[in-house]
Structures are given as C-alpha cells and as structure tokens.
Amino acid sequence: MKAILNNYRQSPRKMRLVAGVVKGKTVAQARTMLSLLPKSATVPLKKLLESAVSNAKENQKILEPDALVITDFRVDPGVVLKRSMPRAHGSAYQILKRTSKISLVLEEPRKS
C-alpha cells in the first residue's frame, strides 16, 4: 500500500525530522505521534498516512489497517523555485524555495 505527495512546499530537511520519528511504527502509533508533535510538517504527513490507509482498505481489502507497519517513509527533494531579493548597489541575492516529494509504504506486520 503506497501513497505519494509531490512538490509539497516545505523543505525536505524539515519534513525528514518528522518522517524519521514515525518510520517503523504501526499506523495507530504513528497517528498518535503525529497528533502530538509540535511541528508544521505533521499536517501533510498525517494526511498522507490517512491516504495510504484508505488505499489499503479500498485496493487491498485490508480489514484492520491500524495494524499495518510503516516500512518506507521517504522524503526527497522536489522542484526548487528560484526567486531573487534586491540588494544594495543593484545586485540581487538568490532565494531558493524548496519543495519535497514524500512517499509512504505500508505493509502487514511479519509474523515470526
């Protein structure tokens, strides 16, 4: 079960802080962690998690999605928007507005 979010307007560095916390956890644990963390990156990641759970219910017919485990949570750099800031003596500095590509993979827990 997979969900992808492309070109989200927040830097990958900030998104990875939150993604690293919930990787390897179950869906139920990840939901509670994302609701308690005081970071702005939790909002799109929680939405992406719900999308992956919905995909698991609809496409794979999984009855108990809270037991699924987050096996892969990747945050890669997306498109970089380049802007300029006027500076003294007619020069300009470049401002990089970074975006993130986020992919989330859920799998059933392995029984040993």
Tab-separated table of C-alpha atoms in Angstrom:
chain	number	residue	atom	x	y	z
A	1	MET	CA	0.000	0.000	0.000
A	2	LYS	CA	1.503	3.230	-1.138
A	3	ALA	CA	0.768	6.953	-1.099
A	4	ILE	CA	2.784	9.738	-2.720
A	5	LEU	CA	2.761	13.519	-2.227
A	6	ASN	CA	4.671	15.512	-4.852
A	7	ASN	CA	6.061	19.037	-4.647
A	8	TYR	CA	4.833	19.931	-1.168
A	9	ARG	CA	6.019	23.457	-0.338
A	10	GLN	CA	8.213	22.721	2.671
A	11	SER	CA	11.901	21.888	2.723
A	12	PRO	CA	12.886	18.204	2.855
A	13	ARG	CA	15.132	18.861	5.843
A	14	LYS	CA	12.170	19.914	7.986
A	15	MET	CA	9.975	17.075	6.717
A	16	ARG	CA	12.616	14.418	7.471
A	17	LEU	CA	12.632	15.403	11.152
A	18	VAL	CA	9.049	14.190	11.491
A	19	ALA	CA	9.231	11.303	8.997
A	20	GLY	CA	12.118	9.723	10.891
A	21	VAL	CA	10.102	9.629	14.099
A	22	VAL	CA	7.202	7.579	12.717
A	23	LYS	CA	9.119	5.238	10.389
A	24	GLY	CA	8.857	1.617	11.544
A	25	LYS	CA	5.807	2.262	13.741
A	26	THR	CA	2.291	0.919	13.314
A	27	VAL	CA	-0.432	3.127	11.864
A	28	ALA	CA	-2.083	3.560	15.270
A	29	GLN	CA	1.202	4.628	16.905
A	30	ALA	CA	2.030	6.972	14.016
A	31	ARG	CA	-1.369	8.684	14.256
A	32	THR	CA	-0.885	9.498	17.929
A	33	MET	CA	2.713	10.641	17.415
A	34	LEU	CA	1.753	12.922	14.526
A	35	SER	CA	-1.075	14.466	16.520
A	36	LEU	CA	1.245	15.226	19.476
A	37	LEU	CA	4.350	16.551	17.687
A	38	PRO	CA	4.555	20.376	17.611
A	39	LYS	CA	5.817	20.621	14.010
A	40	SER	CA	4.066	22.069	10.968
A	41	ALA	CA	5.226	19.088	8.877
A	42	THR	CA	2.865	16.779	10.776
A	43	VAL	CA	-0.244	18.078	8.965
A	44	PRO	CA	0.621	16.868	5.426
A	45	LEU	CA	2.265	13.687	6.730
A	46	LYS	CA	-0.845	12.782	8.719
A	47	LYS	CA	-2.972	13.394	5.617
A	48	LEU	CA	-0.632	11.194	3.571
A	49	LEU	CA	-0.856	8.437	6.189
A	50	GLU	CA	-4.653	8.550	6.049
A	51	SER	CA	-4.474	8.349	2.250
A	52	ALA	CA	-2.272	5.243	2.431
A	53	VAL	CA	-4.672	3.639	4.940
A	54	SER	CA	-7.591	4.422	2.643
A	55	ASN	CA	-5.703	2.872	-0.285
A	56	ALA	CA	-5.123	-0.253	1.805
A	57	LYS	CA	-8.825	-0.525	2.646
A	58	GLU	CA	-10.071	0.030	-0.907
A	59	ASN	CA	-7.443	-1.668	-3.057
A	60	GLN	CA	-6.150	-4.472	-0.831
A	61	LYS	CA	-9.363	-5.076	1.189
A	62	ILE	CA	-7.495	-4.988	4.495
A	63	LEU	CA	-9.912	-5.172	7.409
A	64	GLU	CA	-7.604	-3.976	10.193
A	65	PRO	CA	-5.481	-1.090	8.867
A	66	ASP	CA	-4.295	0.061	12.313
A	67	ALA	CA	-2.015	-2.991	12.498
A	68	LEU	CA	-0.141	-2.055	9.309
A	69	VAL	CA	3.503	-1.015	9.705
A	70	ILE	CA	5.195	1.942	8.014
A	71	THR	CA	8.097	0.242	6.234
A	72	ASP	CA	9.292	3.053	3.980
A	73	PHE	CA	8.874	6.785	4.533
A	74	ARG	CA	10.990	8.726	2.034
A	75	VAL	CA	11.353	12.473	1.807
A	76	ASP	CA	13.252	13.515	-1.311
A	77	PRO	CA	13.905	16.990	-2.713
A	78	GLY	CA	11.415	18.210	-5.289
A	79	VAL	CA	11.398	21.190	-7.610
A	80	VAL	CA	13.307	24.230	-6.346
A	81	LEU	CA	11.642	27.582	-7.029
A	82	LYS	CA	14.211	30.322	-7.559
A	83	ARG	CA	13.437	33.876	-6.518
A	84	SER	CA	15.625	36.937	-6.091
A	85	MET	CA	15.913	39.535	-3.360
A	86	PRO	CA	17.143	43.001	-4.413
A	87	ARG	CA	20.263	44.088	-2.559
A	88	ALA	CA	22.494	47.154	-2.427
A	89	HIS	CA	24.252	48.654	-5.455
A	90	GLY	CA	21.955	46.983	-7.982
A	91	SER	CA	22.811	43.407	-7.091
A	92	ALA	CA	20.436	40.607	-6.089
A	93	TYR	CA	20.629	37.539	-3.873
A	94	GLN	CA	19.029	34.284	-4.885
A	95	ILE	CA	16.338	32.777	-2.658
A	96	LEU	CA	15.661	29.041	-3.010
A	97	LYS	CA	12.148	27.907	-2.131
A	98	ARG	CA	12.489	24.160	-1.704
A	99	THR	CA	9.773	21.534	-2.138
A	100	SER	CA	9.515	17.897	-1.029
A	101	LYS	CA	8.482	14.633	-2.665
A	102	ILE	CA	7.143	12.291	0.002
A	103	SER	CA	6.366	8.597	-0.431
A	104	LEU	CA	4.908	6.299	2.209
A	105	VAL	CA	4.695	2.486	2.074
A	106	LEU	CA	2.583	0.383	4.452
A	107	GLU	CA	2.911	-3.385	4.859
A	108	GLU	CA	1.355	-6.029	7.036
A	109	PRO	CA	3.460	-6.966	10.070
A	110	ARG	CA	5.615	-10.055	9.678
A	111	LYS	CA	4.639	-12.991	11.849
A	112	SER	CA	7.549	-14.904	13.340
